[in-house]
Amino acid sequence: MAAPSFDTHDVFNQSPPYRDVDLFLSDRPLQEAVAAFGPGDGAALSAFGRRWGSAEMLDLARLANSFTPVLRTFDAKGFRRDVVEFHPAYHALMAESVGEGLHASTWQADGKPAPAPAQVERAARFYMAAQIEGGHLCPITMTRASVAALDVEPALLARVMPVIASRSYDPSFRPWTEKAGMTLGMGMTEKQGGTDVRANTTTATPDGDHYRITGHKWFMSAPMCDAFLVLAQAPDGLTCFFMPRFRPDGSVNALRLQRLKDKLGNRSNASSEVEFAEAYALRVGGEGRGVRTIIQMVQLTRLDCAISSAGMMRMALAQAVHHARHRSVFQKHLADQPAMRAVLADMALEVEAATALVMRLCRAFDLAATDENEAAYARVLTPAIKYWVCKTAPAFIYEAMECLGGNGYVEDSILPRLYREAPVNAIWEGSGNVMCLDVLRAVGRDPEAARALLARLADNDASRGAIAETGKILTSPTAEMHARAAVERLAVVAAANALSQCAPAEVADLFIRMRLGERRGTMFGSSAIGDDNAAKLLRRAVPE
Ligand SMILES: Cc1cc2nc3c(=O)[nH]c(=O)nc-3n(C[C@H](O)[C@H](O)[C@H](O)COP(=O)(O)OP(=O)(O)OC[C@H]3O[C@@H](n4cnc5c(N)ncnc54)[C@H](O)[C@@H]3O)c2cc1C
């Protein structure tokens, strides 16, 4: 008798997996933005893009999010351990990112900013890494940003900088002074207040050359970092501190990890609730200057939130376009069905804008130290761009998911992970309203510079109209009530301006028409882009 066959059907009309792609060379808008605002080293970025777009990296990302971190509070005999264990895939991702300098490449060996185009070059890499795995980028971004706050303590910075700048990832649980490389985290948010850090109740008591910190943090991510910048109330007010995991005598410092958050996404990354029981810490900046000190760090983490959200949108778009080109419905590829082309093209236009905008912002960071206009750009637009890009991403990724139909809702497609990851970028490092209020504050602090910035951004009729309205709102007595509308407009105008500097004129003009001119519905696919333009946008988005 013949063996029964288990081949019950042929599998066909499924799109091939989207992997082993060069994330740089397959992304025309990114290449153009890097060329215009850098320029960056295309060959090196392509090597990075091939590595991060490989099937192997996608697999590491899947594993790191399937086997999530575990808190080991005690050992078998009841002694405290306070360590978090990660899957080897997480460590492999960290080693890749650290090896590429994502955690430090914008700094020179002495902790001073690296010359342009360091920000743009790193941002291109960060954008590509975020397409593959967002969770591990949390300690990566905090480590690179911490240097900006440590700048006020040159002696401390000189000691830590060689270990931070190292390209060796060293996950061992030892004092940072003995390690080949280190990572840093940040502890600001307490139970009674995250945005309002002045409500922090954690105390700092001077004790000779250091302080003893007692209290808690309600969110402290990446708790296996080697040190944290922590806010606490010192005798003269809220102050920033450097809190290592080990005391100088080699004993484990008094950070008690209470619990790991059970989060919507960001699952490869651990986020802890922690208590400090007279933990050893060094002051960073003057007493009472905690917010001013740590804001230097937060400015950079906000930038990274925007870059990574743009990256996630890019990956969602690429998945959607790729699938639609291979999947036939009613004898025609989805990518050739007019209603689907309208959706994909509208999304491609949004990614063009987000990508141009974050890279333009990085150029401002690259030049801010020597160019007042660029400094004003970074000051006013960092919160506006974080607001707009990070809040666009979740709905965008959902729409991309739907392009894949049922497959998009299933984990193997990667879209569910992107979808769960996206909202956190809008929440942490200053949530939506807080970003809008920050724009108001930046405008209020230097109205002249802000007015000049708005004038520079408004380089076409539609933008001039939008900016005139926005400018009025931003400086009106009811600005807070209308802040979201004004800040969104501001970001869209800035995106149009960025596109006009890096993309073909027809793309910039289309964006201006679709986002500042004609009325548009609230869903992707409701812009009147037209078939020719759709074809161009899709060819630019993902090569056929
Ligand atoms: C996964 C994850 C990891 C995190 N990791 C860290 C970490 O490592 N370190 C750390 O310090 N924190 C961390 N956080 C905390 C995060 O930064 C805060 O949750 C965030 O800043 C918001 O603070 P909150 O939760 O206290 O909300 P609140 O401050 O209570 O804000 C709630 C809402 O009110 C809005 N709001 C606030 N003020 C105003 C106002 N004046 N007018 C209008 N609206 C306003 C906010 O926009 C927000 O939408 C993490 C959070 C998450 C989700």
XYZ file of C-alpha atoms and ligand atoms in Angstrom:
597
model
C 0.000 0.000 0.000
C 1.351 3.485 -0.894
C 2.302 5.718 2.049
C -0.383 8.353 2.713
C 0.578 11.747 1.316
C 0.458 14.760 3.572
C 0.656 17.081 0.598
C -2.957 18.163 0.767
C -2.487 21.318 -1.289
C -0.007 23.540 -3.060
C 1.044 26.712 -1.295
C 1.009 29.660 -3.660
C 0.125 33.354 -3.802
C 1.944 34.037 -0.516
C 4.575 36.780 -0.613
C 8.152 35.586 -0.050
C 9.691 36.631 3.290
C 11.079 40.161 3.291
C 14.633 39.486 4.438
C 18.222 39.577 3.276
C 17.694 43.088 1.968
C 20.123 45.995 2.116
C 18.196 48.392 4.336
C 20.201 51.313 2.977
C 20.422 50.670 -0.751
C 16.774 49.595 -0.919
C 15.691 52.899 0.630
C 16.010 55.807 -1.822
C 14.529 58.482 0.488
C 17.004 57.536 3.228
C 19.954 57.663 0.823
C 18.895 61.081 -0.428
C 18.389 62.453 3.081
C 21.789 61.173 4.217
C 23.426 62.659 1.108
C 21.756 66.044 1.594
C 22.108 66.394 5.358
C 25.372 64.494 5.902
C 26.736 63.404 3.582
C 27.299 59.964 5.057
C 29.577 57.154 3.943
C 27.254 55.254 1.598
C 29.435 52.137 1.382
C 29.647 51.793 5.162
C 25.928 52.429 5.555
C 25.176 49.836 2.913
C 27.314 47.272 4.771
C 25.354 48.085 7.911
C 22.086 47.866 5.965
C 22.960 44.417 4.600
C 23.907 43.123 8.029
C 20.805 44.457 9.776
C 18.510 43.406 6.938
C 19.790 39.836 7.081
C 17.625 36.877 8.015
C 19.992 36.255 10.928
C 19.289 39.664 12.497
C 15.554 39.246 12.034
C 15.822 35.955 13.838
C 17.736 37.490 16.728
C 15.019 40.131 17.009
C 12.294 37.499 17.100
C 14.099 35.473 19.764
C 14.878 38.488 21.954
C 11.177 39.363 21.990
C 9.921 35.809 22.452
C 12.199 34.964 25.400
C 11.831 38.095 27.449
C 14.003 39.254 30.375
C 13.539 37.644 33.790
C 14.217 39.321 37.137
C 16.186 37.230 39.617
C 15.540 39.053 42.866
C 17.050 36.447 45.203
C 19.387 33.518 44.980
C 18.477 30.012 46.129
C 19.347 30.834 49.752
C 17.389 34.058 49.935
C 20.231 36.515 49.416
C 19.398 39.450 47.174
C 20.746 39.306 43.650
C 18.778 42.036 41.817
C 19.889 40.929 38.391
C 17.984 40.558 35.133
C 18.679 37.687 32.781
C 18.293 38.128 29.032
C 18.172 35.665 26.157
C 21.490 35.385 24.267
C 19.757 36.965 21.247
C 19.351 40.220 23.212
C 23.049 40.228 24.050
C 23.877 39.531 20.412
C 21.815 42.558 19.336
C 23.504 44.717 21.950
C 26.933 43.542 20.786
C 26.044 44.451 17.190
C 24.814 47.939 18.090
C 27.694 48.690 20.435
C 30.155 47.295 17.873
C 28.790 49.814 15.374
C 29.016 52.660 17.882
C 25.291 53.425 18.016
C 25.781 54.088 21.741
C 28.667 56.549 21.402
C 29.722 57.489 17.865
C 28.511 61.083 18.169
C 31.168 61.730 20.841
C 34.907 62.136 20.576
C 37.248 60.353 22.972
C 37.150 63.346 25.369
C 33.335 63.449 25.414
C 33.066 66.480 23.152
C 30.664 66.251 20.186
C 32.122 64.519 17.146
C 32.209 66.730 14.046
C 29.463 66.691 11.406
C 28.083 64.521 9.975
C 28.383 62.275 13.055
C 24.723 62.757 14.031
C 23.396 62.028 10.547
C 25.630 58.993 10.058
C 24.626 57.505 13.375
C 20.976 58.374 12.793
C 20.963 56.463 9.512
C 22.235 53.402 11.371
C 19.841 53.894 14.266
C 16.971 54.224 11.767
C 17.912 50.909 10.177
C 18.457 49.117 13.506
C 15.043 50.320 14.728
C 13.456 48.612 11.738
C 14.666 45.287 13.061
C 14.554 45.527 16.881
C 13.545 48.485 19.014
C 13.792 47.141 22.572
C 17.555 46.859 22.868
C 17.917 50.392 21.516
C 16.666 51.738 24.859
C 19.996 51.287 26.712
C 21.838 52.171 23.502
C 20.136 55.562 23.233
C 20.383 56.279 26.963
C 24.111 55.522 26.961
C 24.876 57.891 24.107
C 22.614 60.607 25.552
C 24.057 60.381 29.082
C 27.325 61.924 27.896
C 25.543 65.220 27.255
C 24.528 65.422 30.929
C 27.880 64.185 32.258
C 29.549 67.057 30.414
C 29.042 69.242 33.520
C 31.369 66.966 35.522
C 34.594 66.894 33.480
C 36.520 64.727 35.969
C 33.824 62.063 36.061
C 33.326 62.248 32.303
C 37.055 61.763 31.748
C 36.891 58.550 33.801
C 33.789 57.026 32.234
C 34.263 58.171 28.648
C 36.865 55.567 27.620
C 34.587 52.799 28.922
C 31.453 54.294 27.313
C 33.211 54.846 23.988
C 34.480 51.271 23.822
C 33.050 49.189 20.979
C 33.038 46.076 23.211
C 29.738 45.078 24.725
C 30.392 43.664 28.171
C 27.250 42.304 29.887
C 29.098 40.970 32.944
C 27.820 42.063 36.347
C 30.923 43.793 37.679
C 31.952 47.339 38.611
C 32.146 49.519 35.493
C 35.756 50.358 36.368
C 36.698 46.736 35.618
C 34.713 46.351 32.417
C 35.558 46.466 28.716
C 32.456 48.562 27.983
C 29.519 50.026 29.862
C 25.930 51.165 29.383
C 23.985 53.857 31.238
C 20.307 54.241 32.079
C 18.133 56.974 33.534
C 15.845 57.160 36.581
C 13.510 60.136 36.755
C 9.916 58.875 36.890
C 8.361 58.191 40.311
C 4.927 56.893 41.255
C 3.507 60.320 41.983
C 4.975 62.025 38.918
C 6.823 61.412 35.685
C 6.347 64.580 33.675
C 6.406 66.608 36.869
C 9.796 65.464 38.129
C 9.863 68.295 40.627
C 7.406 66.139 42.588
C 10.174 63.539 43.090
C 10.380 62.466 46.741
C 13.593 60.426 46.537
C 16.168 62.073 48.762
C 19.899 62.606 48.477
C 21.948 63.042 51.639
C 25.513 64.341 51.358
C 28.079 61.940 52.812
C 31.681 63.085 52.300
C 32.583 62.911 48.621
C 29.288 61.299 47.617
C 25.553 61.138 48.447
C 23.263 58.474 49.833
C 20.067 58.143 47.812
C 16.887 56.767 49.356
C 13.544 56.365 47.639
C 12.277 54.769 44.451
C 11.742 55.011 40.695
C 8.525 53.745 39.185
C 10.039 53.253 35.765
C 13.724 52.580 35.315
C 14.472 50.798 32.067
C 17.429 48.600 31.222
C 18.216 47.946 34.901
C 21.317 45.921 34.012
C 23.032 49.096 32.918
C 26.274 49.747 34.759
C 25.195 53.157 36.036
C 22.190 55.475 35.983
C 21.617 59.180 35.922
C 19.041 59.622 38.676
C 17.122 62.620 39.951
C 16.740 63.087 43.712
C 16.029 65.882 46.192
C 19.279 67.159 47.695
C 19.326 69.815 50.433
C 19.252 72.560 47.758
C 16.681 70.965 45.509
C 16.244 68.475 42.701
C 19.660 67.258 41.575
C 21.124 64.835 39.061
C 23.284 61.937 40.251
C 25.503 59.229 38.770
C 24.509 55.992 40.486
C 26.667 52.945 39.643
C 25.517 49.350 40.202
C 28.605 48.794 42.411
C 30.107 50.977 45.126
C 33.767 51.991 44.814
C 34.711 49.270 47.365
C 33.398 46.648 44.935
C 30.211 45.776 46.851
C 26.850 45.763 45.060
C 25.175 49.173 45.387
C 21.763 49.375 47.114
C 19.487 49.301 44.059
C 16.632 46.898 44.791
C 14.827 45.771 41.651
C 11.249 45.205 42.795
C 9.496 44.101 39.643
C 9.722 44.201 35.849
C 6.898 45.945 34.030
C 4.604 43.705 31.975
C 4.540 45.954 28.907
C 2.467 46.233 25.744
C 5.615 46.099 23.610
C 9.294 46.875 24.023
C 9.449 43.367 25.394
C 13.080 42.513 24.757
C 13.960 45.448 27.007
C 13.484 45.214 30.776
C 11.824 48.141 32.557
C 12.015 47.930 36.316
C 10.440 49.340 39.418
C 13.327 49.996 41.767
C 14.023 51.148 45.286
C 17.194 52.783 46.529
C 18.249 52.113 50.118
C 20.964 54.643 50.792
C 22.463 53.913 47.404
C 25.873 55.385 46.656
C 25.841 58.185 44.060
C 27.953 61.060 42.790
C 26.454 64.472 42.098
C 26.261 65.563 38.453
C 25.905 69.342 38.193
C 24.945 71.686 40.992
C 22.365 70.953 43.668
C 18.990 72.221 42.518
C 20.039 72.004 38.855
C 18.784 68.495 38.230
C 16.307 69.338 35.476
C 18.754 71.589 33.646
C 21.399 68.883 33.813
C 19.327 65.917 32.736
C 17.487 67.843 30.003
C 20.737 67.732 28.007
C 20.353 63.966 27.964
C 16.608 64.044 27.306
C 17.017 66.256 24.253
C 19.043 63.466 22.638
C 16.730 60.631 23.694
C 13.832 62.607 22.188
C 15.742 62.849 18.947
C 16.246 59.076 18.993
C 12.535 58.483 19.639
C 11.736 60.330 16.427
C 14.444 58.550 14.430
C 13.337 55.119 15.585
C 9.643 55.823 14.940
C 10.507 56.925 11.410
C 12.520 53.716 11.026
C 9.636 51.566 12.210
C 7.309 53.294 9.767
C 9.802 52.594 7.005
C 9.922 48.868 7.820
C 6.111 48.676 7.986
C 5.867 50.393 4.599
C 8.485 48.112 3.022
C 6.640 45.030 4.302
C 3.344 46.344 2.930
C 4.704 47.276 -0.511
C 6.598 43.999 -0.792
C 3.537 41.965 0.085
C 1.239 43.911 -2.216
C 3.606 43.329 -5.134
C 3.423 39.555 -4.692
C -0.100 38.924 -3.504
C -2.822 38.599 -6.152
C -6.458 39.208 -5.400
C -9.037 38.831 -8.172
C -6.283 37.979 -10.697
C -4.375 41.192 -10.118
C -1.520 42.018 -7.762
C -2.642 44.116 -4.827
C -0.006 46.687 -5.736
C -1.854 47.210 -9.026
C -5.293 47.625 -7.464
C -6.066 51.368 -7.463
C -7.485 51.490 -3.940
C -4.406 49.722 -2.559
C -2.042 51.910 -4.593
C -3.686 54.960 -3.042
C -3.035 53.607 0.458
C 0.547 52.541 -0.210
C 1.465 55.769 -2.004
C -0.015 57.915 0.752
C 2.000 55.951 3.289
C 5.149 56.213 1.166
C 4.701 59.981 1.079
C 4.426 60.058 4.869
C 7.631 58.043 5.278
C 9.446 60.313 2.816
C 8.495 63.235 5.038
C 9.313 61.576 8.352
C 12.690 60.377 7.088
C 13.668 63.735 5.607
C 12.549 65.489 8.769
C 14.486 63.401 11.273
C 17.644 63.549 9.161
C 17.253 67.317 8.799
C 16.923 67.542 12.569
C 20.136 65.526 12.962
C 21.903 68.028 10.721
C 20.764 70.743 13.113
C 22.299 68.766 16.003
C 25.482 68.350 13.965
C 25.805 72.109 13.429
C 24.146 73.592 16.537
C 27.389 74.333 18.379
C 28.605 76.727 15.687
C 25.410 77.961 14.017
C 22.722 79.863 15.925
C 20.052 79.135 13.344
C 20.693 75.427 13.597
C 20.653 75.661 17.387
C 17.223 77.326 17.196
C 16.041 74.622 14.808
C 17.089 71.873 17.228
C 15.603 73.669 20.254
C 12.167 74.417 18.821
C 11.726 71.485 16.476
C 13.009 68.532 18.521
C 9.798 68.362 20.591
C 7.638 69.183 17.551
C 9.209 66.419 15.465
C 9.134 63.914 18.315
C 5.456 64.742 18.727
C 4.507 64.412 15.082
C 6.595 61.426 14.001
C 6.076 59.346 17.154
C 2.327 59.953 17.189
C 1.998 59.176 13.481
C 3.737 55.809 13.779
C 1.139 53.641 15.585
C -1.741 54.400 13.182
C 0.646 54.161 10.264
C 1.910 50.734 11.291
C -1.647 49.522 11.823
C -2.475 50.575 8.246
C 0.576 48.715 6.931
C -0.521 45.663 8.901
C -3.882 45.767 7.176
C -2.177 45.780 3.756
C -1.017 42.250 4.577
C -4.538 41.194 5.521
C -4.691 38.414 8.132
C -0.970 37.656 7.768
C -0.242 41.155 9.018
C -1.953 40.405 12.322
C 0.234 37.359 12.923
C 3.560 37.606 14.754
C 5.628 36.031 11.946
C 4.957 39.109 9.828
C 6.880 41.355 12.320
C 4.117 43.963 12.053
C 2.518 43.104 15.407
C 5.844 43.696 17.105
C 6.319 47.041 15.371
C 2.750 47.978 16.247
C 3.240 47.192 19.937
C 6.584 48.971 20.016
C 5.478 52.225 18.408
C 3.388 53.943 21.131
C 6.144 53.961 23.716
C 8.169 56.453 21.697
C 5.286 58.893 22.003
C 4.924 58.310 25.754
C 8.434 58.207 27.213
C 10.895 61.097 27.142
C 7.946 63.494 27.290
C 4.447 62.510 26.153
C 2.458 64.266 23.412
C 1.048 67.220 25.302
C 4.310 67.735 27.099
C 6.110 67.974 23.756
C 3.627 70.575 22.558
C 4.053 72.597 25.741
C 7.792 72.344 25.268
C 7.488 73.925 21.828
C 5.506 76.777 23.400
C 8.198 77.191 26.032
C 10.988 77.260 23.448
C 9.099 79.861 21.401
C 8.317 81.947 24.503
C 11.918 81.897 25.706
C 13.332 83.381 22.517
C 10.486 84.756 20.371
C 12.847 86.528 17.978
C 14.812 83.402 17.116
C 11.547 81.444 16.830
C 10.028 84.016 14.470
C 13.129 83.889 12.276
C 13.044 80.079 12.284
C 9.386 79.992 11.223
C 10.158 82.447 8.421
C 12.997 80.231 7.177
C 10.779 77.153 7.206
C 8.004 78.829 5.223
C 9.640 78.577 1.805
C 6.480 78.189 -0.323
C 2.992 79.723 -0.404
C 1.195 76.882 1.355
C 3.784 76.797 4.132
C 3.662 80.581 4.504
C -0.101 80.386 5.036
C 0.229 77.561 7.545
C 3.054 79.254 9.419
C 1.189 82.553 9.691
C -1.647 80.674 11.437
C 0.739 78.592 13.548
C 2.759 81.601 14.645
C -0.387 83.340 15.869
C -1.509 80.330 17.885
C 1.908 79.678 19.420
C 2.052 83.197 20.836
C -1.628 83.634 21.764
C -2.940 83.627 25.369
C -4.869 80.402 24.603
C -1.839 78.707 23.070
C -1.996 75.639 25.334
C -5.532 74.821 24.267
C -4.550 74.857 20.594
C -0.991 73.656 20.990
C -1.477 70.299 19.279
C -2.926 71.832 16.129
C -0.146 74.409 15.941
C 2.678 71.970 16.643
C 1.405 69.453 14.115
C 1.284 72.192 11.486
C 4.754 73.313 12.423
C 6.108 69.779 12.013
C 4.383 69.354 8.639
C 5.808 72.656 7.393
C 9.248 71.613 8.634
C 8.828 68.291 6.813
C 7.957 70.093 3.581
C 11.027 72.260 4.047
C 13.242 69.232 4.721
C 11.900 67.437 1.646
C 12.588 70.484 -0.495
C 16.257 70.184 0.551
C 16.762 66.478 -0.018
C 14.087 64.920 -2.262
C 13.206 65.533 -5.917
C 11.081 68.677 -6.311
C 8.067 66.652 -7.416
C 8.051 64.742 -4.111
C 8.328 67.905 -2.041
C 5.619 69.596 -4.116
C 3.331 66.602 -3.786
C 3.781 66.567 -0.022
C 3.030 70.277 0.176
C -0.105 69.825 -1.913
C -1.331 66.713 -0.075
C -0.550 67.784 3.474
C -0.817 71.571 3.417
C -3.079 72.210 0.462
C -5.927 69.950 -0.514
C -8.365 68.645 2.030
C -7.593 65.126 3.072
C -9.473 62.517 5.062
C -8.068 61.173 8.283
C -7.063 57.752 6.900
C -4.084 56.839 4.737
C -5.291 56.433 1.154
C -7.569 59.453 1.240
C -5.125 61.853 -0.443
C -5.629 62.542 -4.148
C -2.113 61.459 -5.109
C -2.887 60.209 -8.631
C -1.597 57.082 -10.315
C 1.583 58.478 -11.877
C 2.710 59.922 -8.601
C 1.801 56.703 -6.823
C 3.980 54.726 -9.229
C 6.925 57.054 -8.616
C 6.544 57.006 -4.856
C 6.347 53.222 -4.721
C 9.379 52.771 -6.968
C 11.298 55.128 -4.685
C 10.083 53.361 -1.567
C 11.075 49.790 -2.478
C 12.902 48.785 -5.680
C 10.882 46.354 -7.810
C 8.148 51.240 28.718
C 8.499 52.457 29.515
C 9.789 52.621 29.957
C 10.142 53.745 30.680
N 11.435 53.882 31.115
C 11.769 54.949 31.873
C 13.098 55.112 32.357
O 14.001 54.323 32.059
N 13.379 56.167 33.153
C 12.416 57.076 33.495
O 12.722 58.002 34.225
N 11.148 56.959 33.054
C 10.811 55.922 32.232
N 9.535 55.794 31.761
C 8.507 56.734 32.235
C 8.078 57.741 31.199
O 9.100 58.612 30.867
C 6.852 58.448 31.774
O 5.827 57.481 31.873
C 6.413 59.624 30.955
O 7.367 60.639 31.014
C 5.062 60.194 31.429
O 5.050 60.395 32.796
P 3.896 59.781 33.712
O 3.775 58.325 33.381
O 4.172 60.110 35.113
O 2.587 60.472 33.224
P 2.028 61.944 33.678
O 3.169 62.854 33.910
O 1.053 61.760 34.762
O 1.274 62.348 32.352
C 0.060 61.729 31.938
C -0.447 62.433 30.692
O -0.682 63.794 30.969
C -0.086 64.616 30.000
N 0.341 65.864 30.640
C 1.316 66.035 31.546
N 1.421 67.331 31.890
C 0.479 67.995 31.199
C 0.069 69.370 31.125
N 0.685 70.313 31.849
N -0.954 69.703 30.308
C -1.558 68.761 29.553
N -1.227 67.460 29.583
C -0.225 67.076 30.393
C 1.072 63.825 29.446
O 1.356 64.219 28.106
C 0.515 62.415 29.514
O -0.184 62.127 28.338
C 9.160 54.708 30.997
C 7.850 54.534 30.539
C 7.528 53.443 29.797
C 6.113 53.275 29.321
